[in-house]
Tab-separated table of C-alpha atoms and ligand atoms in Angstrom:
chain	number	residue	atom	x	y	z
A	1	MET	CA	207.389	33.437	162.022
A	2	SER	CA	207.004	31.443	159.232
A	3	ALA	CA	206.637	32.328	155.755
A	4	PHE	CA	203.769	30.140	154.016
A	5	SER	CA	202.629	30.371	150.856
A	6	LEU	CA	199.026	31.282	150.454
A	7	PRO	CA	196.440	30.299	147.906
A	8	PRO	CA	196.033	33.359	145.691
A	9	PHE	CA	192.130	32.864	146.687
A	10	TYR	CA	190.289	32.940	150.125
A	11	PRO	CA	186.780	33.160	150.189
A	12	VAL	CA	185.181	33.987	153.425
A	13	VAL	CA	182.244	32.370	154.254
A	14	ASP	CA	179.745	32.149	156.938
A	15	SER	CA	178.344	28.509	157.237
A	16	ALA	CA	179.764	25.238	156.505
A	17	GLN	CA	177.358	24.875	153.555
A	18	TRP	CA	178.993	27.612	151.756
A	19	VAL	CA	182.320	25.490	152.528
A	20	GLU	CA	180.358	22.680	150.799
A	21	ARG	CA	179.292	24.651	147.569
A	22	LEU	CA	182.832	26.303	147.024
A	23	VAL	CA	185.423	24.193	148.340
A	24	PRO	CA	184.450	21.315	145.124
A	25	THR	CA	185.219	24.004	142.890
A	26	GLY	CA	188.765	23.954	143.574
A	27	VAL	CA	189.174	26.666	146.344
A	28	LYS	CA	192.501	25.596	148.397
A	29	LEU	CA	191.814	28.333	151.328
A	30	ILE	CA	188.765	29.336	153.049
A	31	GLN	CA	187.463	31.206	156.116
A	32	LEU	CA	184.531	30.258	158.048
A	33	ARG	CA	183.712	33.249	159.694
A	34	MET	CA	180.396	32.799	161.912
A	35	LYS	CA	178.930	35.742	163.780
A	36	ASP	CA	176.840	35.683	166.938
A	37	LYS	CA	175.983	31.951	167.139
A	38	PRO	CA	175.671	29.918	169.983
A	39	LEU	CA	178.916	27.884	170.861
A	40	ALA	CA	177.209	24.417	169.823
A	41	ILE	CA	176.258	25.516	166.700
A	42	MET	CA	179.368	26.936	166.016
A	43	GLN	CA	181.409	24.070	167.166
A	44	GLN	CA	179.709	21.638	164.720
A	45	GLN	CA	179.735	23.627	161.575
A	46	ALA	CA	183.505	24.400	162.091
A	47	ALA	CA	183.579	20.539	162.721
A	48	GLN	CA	181.760	20.003	159.291
A	49	ALA	CA	183.605	22.623	157.477
A	50	LEU	CA	186.908	21.097	158.742
A	51	ALA	CA	185.909	17.468	157.235
A	52	LEU	CA	184.543	19.391	154.002
A	53	CYS	CA	188.178	21.038	153.775
A	54	GLN	CA	190.077	17.398	154.228
A	55	ARG	CA	187.601	15.843	151.926
A	56	TYR	CA	188.642	18.464	149.128
A	57	ALA	CA	192.502	19.130	150.316
A	58	ALA	CA	191.538	22.741	150.928
A	59	GLN	CA	192.754	25.085	154.008
A	60	LEU	CA	189.983	25.561	156.433
A	61	VAL	CA	190.548	29.005	158.471
A	62	LEU	CA	188.527	29.616	161.948
A	63	ASN	CA	187.453	33.089	162.330
A	64	ASP	CA	187.864	34.528	166.489
A	65	TYR	CA	186.955	31.053	167.592
A	66	TRP	CA	190.534	29.991	168.590
A	67	PRO	CA	189.498	27.570	171.494
A	68	ILE	CA	187.577	25.618	168.630
A	69	ALA	CA	190.377	25.209	166.593
A	70	ILE	CA	192.915	23.939	169.427
A	71	THR	CA	189.761	21.208	170.235
A	72	LEU	CA	188.790	20.488	167.228
A	73	LYS	CA	192.871	20.564	165.826
A	74	ILE	CA	192.005	23.248	162.699
A	75	PRO	CA	195.066	23.840	161.815
A	76	PHE	CA	194.460	27.757	160.979
A	77	VAL	CA	192.914	30.880	162.593
A	78	HIS	CA	192.118	34.123	162.153
A	79	LEU	CA	192.402	36.935	164.673
A	80	GLY	CA	191.584	40.616	164.632
A	81	GLN	CA	192.929	43.207	167.246
A	82	GLU	CA	190.650	42.213	169.765
A	83	ASP	CA	190.610	38.867	169.524
A	84	LEU	CA	194.312	39.184	170.063
A	85	GLN	CA	193.834	40.707	173.336
A	86	THR	CA	192.274	37.620	174.652
A	87	ALA	CA	193.529	34.479	172.633
A	88	ASP	CA	196.154	32.191	173.965
A	89	ILE	CA	198.810	32.624	171.525
A	90	GLN	CA	201.245	30.439	173.205
A	91	ALA	CA	198.693	27.889	173.132
A	92	LEU	CA	197.833	27.900	169.638
A	93	LYS	CA	201.411	27.773	168.614
A	94	HIS	CA	202.079	24.829	170.787
A	95	HIS	CA	199.281	23.405	168.670
A	96	ASN	CA	200.955	24.130	165.683
A	97	ILE	CA	197.683	26.460	164.632
A	98	ALA	CA	198.782	28.990	162.059
A	99	ILE	CA	197.554	32.435	163.054
A	100	GLY	CA	196.206	35.383	160.559
A	101	VAL	CA	195.920	39.148	161.768
A	102	SER	CA	194.146	41.608	160.605
A	103	THR	CA	195.800	45.354	160.380
A	104	HIS	CA	194.181	48.390	158.922
A	105	ASP	CA	197.333	50.927	160.200
A	106	HIS	CA	200.596	51.025	161.506
A	107	ALA	CA	199.933	50.974	165.120
A	108	GLU	CA	198.067	47.072	164.335
A	109	LEU	CA	200.629	46.025	162.258
A	110	GLU	CA	202.635	46.127	164.595
A	111	LYS	CA	200.948	44.645	167.203
A	112	ALA	CA	200.284	41.839	165.078
A	113	LEU	CA	204.295	41.749	163.441
A	114	ALA	CA	204.872	41.212	167.376
A	115	ILE	CA	202.723	37.826	167.590
A	116	SER	CA	205.189	36.205	164.478
A	117	PRO	CA	201.827	35.695	162.862
A	118	ASP	CA	201.573	33.439	159.624
A	119	TYR	CA	200.115	36.096	157.291
A	120	VAL	CA	198.919	39.890	157.914
A	121	ALA	CA	195.782	41.034	156.490
A	122	LEU	CA	195.192	44.544	155.108
A	123	GLY	CA	191.910	45.898	154.731
A	124	PRO	CA	189.654	47.200	153.468
A	125	ILE	CA	190.773	47.781	150.836
A	126	PHE	CA	187.694	49.600	148.975
A	127	PRO	CA	184.330	50.376	150.494
A	128	THR	CA	182.790	46.957	152.082
A	129	THR	CA	178.892	46.014	152.801
A	130	SER	CA	180.076	43.010	154.557
A	131	LYS	CA	181.476	44.907	158.275
A	132	ILE	CA	181.242	48.138	159.814
A	133	MET	CA	184.397	49.367	159.187
A	134	ALA	CA	186.334	51.800	161.859
A	135	PHE	CA	188.814	52.276	159.258
A	136	GLY	CA	188.115	53.966	155.831
A	137	PRO	CA	189.273	52.481	152.264
A	138	GLN	CA	193.145	51.796	152.537
A	139	GLY	CA	193.530	51.072	148.245
A	140	ILE	CA	195.475	49.702	145.980
A	141	ALA	CA	198.632	51.580	146.994
A	142	ARG	CA	198.562	50.585	150.526
A	143	ILE	CA	199.267	47.333	149.843
A	144	THR	CA	202.204	47.836	148.258
A	145	GLU	CA	203.321	49.751	151.276
A	146	TRP	CA	202.509	46.805	153.772
A	147	LYS	CA	204.339	44.126	151.815
A	148	LYS	CA	207.601	46.613	151.992
A	149	HIS	CA	206.671	46.140	155.486
A	150	VAL	CA	206.251	42.555	156.096
A	151	GLY	CA	208.487	41.045	153.386
A	152	PRO	CA	208.153	37.600	152.695
A	153	LEU	CA	205.383	37.055	155.386
A	154	PRO	CA	202.212	36.325	153.195
A	155	LEU	CA	199.716	39.707	152.694
A	156	VAL	CA	196.067	38.867	152.740
A	157	ALA	CA	193.732	41.986	151.195
A	158	ILE	CA	190.414	41.880	151.698
A	159	GLY	CA	187.395	44.472	151.611
A	160	GLY	CA	185.111	45.100	149.034
A	161	ILE	CA	187.192	43.864	145.992
A	162	ALA	CA	185.930	42.111	143.630
A	163	CYS	CA	186.923	39.766	140.688
A	164	GLU	CA	188.051	41.701	138.364
A	165	GLN	CA	190.139	44.118	141.024
A	166	ALA	CA	191.883	40.340	142.415
A	167	ALA	CA	194.903	40.723	140.269
A	168	ALA	CA	195.372	44.066	140.851
A	169	CYS	CA	196.006	43.790	144.742
A	170	LEU	CA	198.267	40.728	143.866
A	171	LYS	CA	200.658	42.686	141.201
A	172	ALA	CA	200.546	45.435	144.011
A	173	GLY	CA	201.756	42.709	146.407
A	174	ALA	CA	199.235	40.844	147.723
A	175	ASP	CA	199.384	37.010	148.108
A	176	SER	CA	195.991	36.207	148.648
A	177	VAL	CA	192.388	38.145	148.083
A	178	ALA	CA	189.949	38.136	150.530
A	179	ALA	CA	186.474	38.513	149.288
A	180	ILE	CA	182.532	37.936	150.967
A	181	SER	CA	180.069	39.389	148.778
A	182	ASP	CA	181.337	39.410	145.299
A	183	ILE	CA	180.788	35.640	145.744
A	184	THR	CA	178.654	35.098	148.419
A	185	GLN	CA	175.943	37.675	146.934
A	186	ASN	CA	176.637	36.483	143.224
A	187	PRO	CA	174.334	34.986	141.680
A	188	SER	CA	175.855	32.054	140.546
A	189	PRO	CA	178.300	31.293	143.720
A	190	GLU	CA	180.239	28.634	142.602
A	191	GLU	CA	180.749	29.995	138.766
A	192	ARG	CA	182.003	33.050	140.284
A	193	ALA	CA	184.400	31.210	142.812
A	194	ARG	CA	185.761	29.453	139.466
A	195	GLU	CA	186.200	32.889	137.658
A	196	TRP	CA	188.230	34.087	140.889
A	197	LEU	CA	190.614	31.024	140.600
A	198	LYS	CA	191.166	31.737	137.196
A	199	ALA	CA	191.770	35.392	137.880
A	200	THR	CA	193.861	34.520	140.394
A	201	GLN	CA	195.905	31.687	139.391
A	202	LEU	CA	198.691	32.655	137.580
A	203	VAL	CA	199.190	36.716	138.012
A	204	ASP	CA	202.359	38.134	136.129
A	205	LYS	CA	203.195	40.017	139.318
A	206	PRO	CA	205.654	43.097	138.271
A	207	ALA	CA	209.229	43.260	140.188
A	208	LEU	CA	208.985	45.271	143.356
A	209	SER	CA	211.616	46.309	144.746
A	210	LEU	CA	211.864	46.316	148.920
A	211	PRO	CA	214.461	48.799	150.384
A	212	PRO	CA	216.188	47.768	153.671
A	213	GLN	CA	213.356	47.368	156.551
A	214	GLN	CA	212.439	50.647	158.175
A	215	GLY	CA	210.366	50.955	161.692
A	216	LEU	CA	208.266	47.776	162.429
A	217	ASP	CA	210.328	45.087	161.775
A	218	SER	CA	213.369	43.648	160.191
A	219	ARG	CA	212.358	40.756	158.250
A	220	PRO	CA	215.051	40.567	155.307
A	221	ASN	CA	213.894	41.568	151.702
A	222	PRO	CA	212.014	39.205	150.034
A	223	SER	CA	213.598	39.712	146.757
A	224	ALA	CA	216.611	38.124	148.074
A	225	GLU	CA	214.548	34.955	148.724
A	226	SER	CA	211.859	34.455	146.576
A	227	SER	CA	211.610	33.260	143.330
A	228	SER	CA	210.244	33.800	139.728
A	229	ALA	CA	207.141	35.017	138.931
A	230	VAL	CA	204.577	32.931	136.588
A	231	HIS	CA	203.130	34.681	133.696
A	232	ALA	CA	199.682	34.634	133.070
A	233	SER	CA	197.804	35.305	129.847
A	234	PRO	CA	196.551	38.573	129.247
A	235	GLU	CA	192.802	37.654	129.777
A	236	GLN	CA	193.926	36.471	133.490
A	237	SER	CA	195.454	39.354	134.834
A	238	GLY	CA	192.810	41.837	135.857
A	239	SER	CA	192.044	45.656	135.062
A	240	GLU	CA	193.998	48.004	137.672
A	241	GLN	CA	192.014	49.641	139.806
A	242	SER	CA	193.703	53.208	141.365
A	243	ASP	CA	193.807	53.692	145.083
A	244	SER	CA	191.524	55.402	146.506
A	245	GLY	CA	191.086	55.532	149.987
A	246	HIS	CA	192.520	57.314	152.998
A	247	ASN	CA	195.967	56.449	154.345
A	248	ASP	CA	198.313	57.547	157.090
A	249	SER	CA	201.171	56.856	155.197
A	250	GLY	CA	201.701	57.919	151.528
A	251	HIS	CA	204.681	55.860	149.999
A	252	ASN	CA	204.216	54.227	147.047
A	253	ASP	CA	205.362	51.196	144.720
A	254	SER	CA	209.066	52.760	143.931
A	255	GLY	CA	211.132	50.529	142.423
A	256	HIS	CA	211.436	46.886	141.333
A	257	GLY	CA	211.671	43.444	142.935
A	258	ASP	CA	210.431	40.268	143.178
A	259	PHE	CA	207.394	38.710	145.277
A	260	GLY	CA	207.297	35.782	143.533
A	261	HIS	CA	203.775	33.400	142.580
A	262	ASN	CA	202.335	32.017	145.664
A	263	ASP	CA	200.879	28.255	144.103
A	264	SER	CA	197.427	26.911	145.826
A	265	ARG	CA	198.997	23.136	146.630
A	266	GLN	CA	199.571	22.229	150.015
A	267	GLU	CA	202.115	20.431	152.236
A	268	ILE	CA	204.785	21.559	149.523
A	269	ARG	CA	207.376	22.368	152.191
A	270	SER	CA	210.993	23.362	151.050
A	271	ASN	CA	212.122	24.317	154.123
A	272	PRO	CA	212.780	20.785	156.261
A	273	ASN	CA	212.769	22.394	159.738
A	274	GLU	CA	208.803	23.776	159.118
A	275	PRO	CA	206.613	20.736	160.961
A	276	PRO	CA	204.519	18.004	158.502
A	277	ASN	CA	201.878	19.114	159.747
A	278	SER	CA	202.355	22.591	159.061
A	279	PRO	CA	198.529	23.898	157.212
A	280	LEU	CA	200.739	26.021	154.187
A	281	SER	CA	203.694	25.287	151.690
A	282	HIS	CA	207.018	27.232	153.273
A	283	GLY	CA	206.857	30.526	151.021
A	284	ALA	CA	210.914	31.161	150.737
A	285	HIS	CA	211.911	28.949	148.268
A	286	GLN	CA	208.482	27.870	146.943
A	287	LYS	CA	208.201	26.067	144.214
A	288	HIS	CA	206.331	27.571	140.954
A	289	LEU	CA	203.719	24.507	139.842
A	290	THR	CA	201.427	24.840	137.130
A	291	PRO	CA	197.899	24.262	138.187
B	301	LIG	C1	191.444	37.613	155.696
B	301	LIG	C2	190.654	38.539	156.976
B	301	LIG	N1	190.818	39.831	156.847
B	301	LIG	C3	190.637	40.278	158.340
B	301	LIG	C4	189.368	39.942	158.441
B	301	LIG	C5	189.010	40.845	159.942
B	301	LIG	O1	189.053	40.305	160.983
B	301	LIG	P1	188.405	40.991	162.323
B	301	LIG	O2	188.636	42.110	162.238
B	301	LIG	O3	188.867	39.848	163.903
B	301	LIG	O4	186.970	40.961	162.355
B	301	LIG	P2	185.653	39.677	161.961
B	301	LIG	O5	186.154	39.259	160.977
B	301	LIG	O6	186.146	38.830	163.153
B	301	LIG	O7	184.552	40.254	162.174
B	301	LIG	C6	189.140	38.415	158.807
B	301	LIG	N2	187.716	37.690	159.540
B	301	LIG	N3	189.791	37.704	157.502
B	302	3NM	C1	185.493	40.771	157.415
B	302	3NM	C2	186.460	41.675	156.656
B	302	3NM	N1	187.388	42.564	157.623
B	302	3NM	C3	188.135	43.617	156.771
B	302	3NM	C4	189.026	44.047	157.030
B	302	3NM	O1	189.605	45.039	156.536
B	302	3NM	O2	189.700	43.772	158.216
B	302	3NM	S1	186.922	44.107	155.295
B	302	3NM	C5	185.891	42.879	155.471
B	302	3NM	C6	184.671	42.368	154.620
B	302	3NM	C7	184.884	42.057	153.674
B	302	3NM	O3	183.898	41.190	153.250
B	302	3NM	P1	183.496	42.445	151.658
B	302	3NM	O4	184.446	41.149	150.684
B	302	3NM	O5	182.235	41.551	150.789
B	302	3NM	O6	184.167	43.204	151.132
B	303	MG	MG1	187.384	38.382	164.751
């Protein structure tokens, strides 16, 4: 298991054309999520998206199509729980391809952690119109609960999140916030992406105390590993959003520790053991850089 530092804004789009529109705004992490497309089109779009991301020093994450990631040397994939059943995890790791995994309940989190992923995603935080979900909204408090379980492993929040709610998700313990419709359905997607970048860049994350790990895994408490948070100006912190969803367990943020802040630069490795072509910087002793 590695602990990368993820950029705090993570748009998810369904074409290379969207990548072309968004990466020039400064987006540093972007997912290509195309559904039900012929393999040849998928491969062509993925290659185009990869070239764009390389040009703009952004990380491309390819959803679902892990064999294409191996073929095209895309260094990051996102896998759902169903994908986990068929994906060749060893092959991905052998090719040094980082893996993000979706989770929606504790059983899924356990399955995700079993493959030592590079991030886990929790969703849907709020009701979403972009995907038919078998799970109800998790709510903000669930982010804190997940972070307590995953420790230093990066946590992505996704599902129904608008720019104005991004800071609350980060403060609750998410390391990155993913979104589709708030960007792609906006009348000015590039402008909206810039708003997201500003809203997520310098969020002052409150300290959260992470009690000794129980149950799901036994990773060290990140409060012992991560360093200080950076400070946001008032206009950069979004409004707090209360928990609105159903959860299968109820504990909430109960204290004070520190997740630290994830910067959005690439290739800032602080762990010399991390391979040179690791997709993202290591988070355990990450640096805090001004933009
Ligand atoms: C960042 C992020 N989180 C969750 C998902 C959903 O993945 P999955 O459950 O496999 O569903 P599909 O996206 O494949 O429909 C995601 N893509 N990205
Ligand atoms: C693709 C996806 N996965 C989710 C999960 O919970 O796993 S929610 C989701 C849709 C996210 O889109 P929007 O930002 O428009 O709500
Ligand atoms: Mg999937």
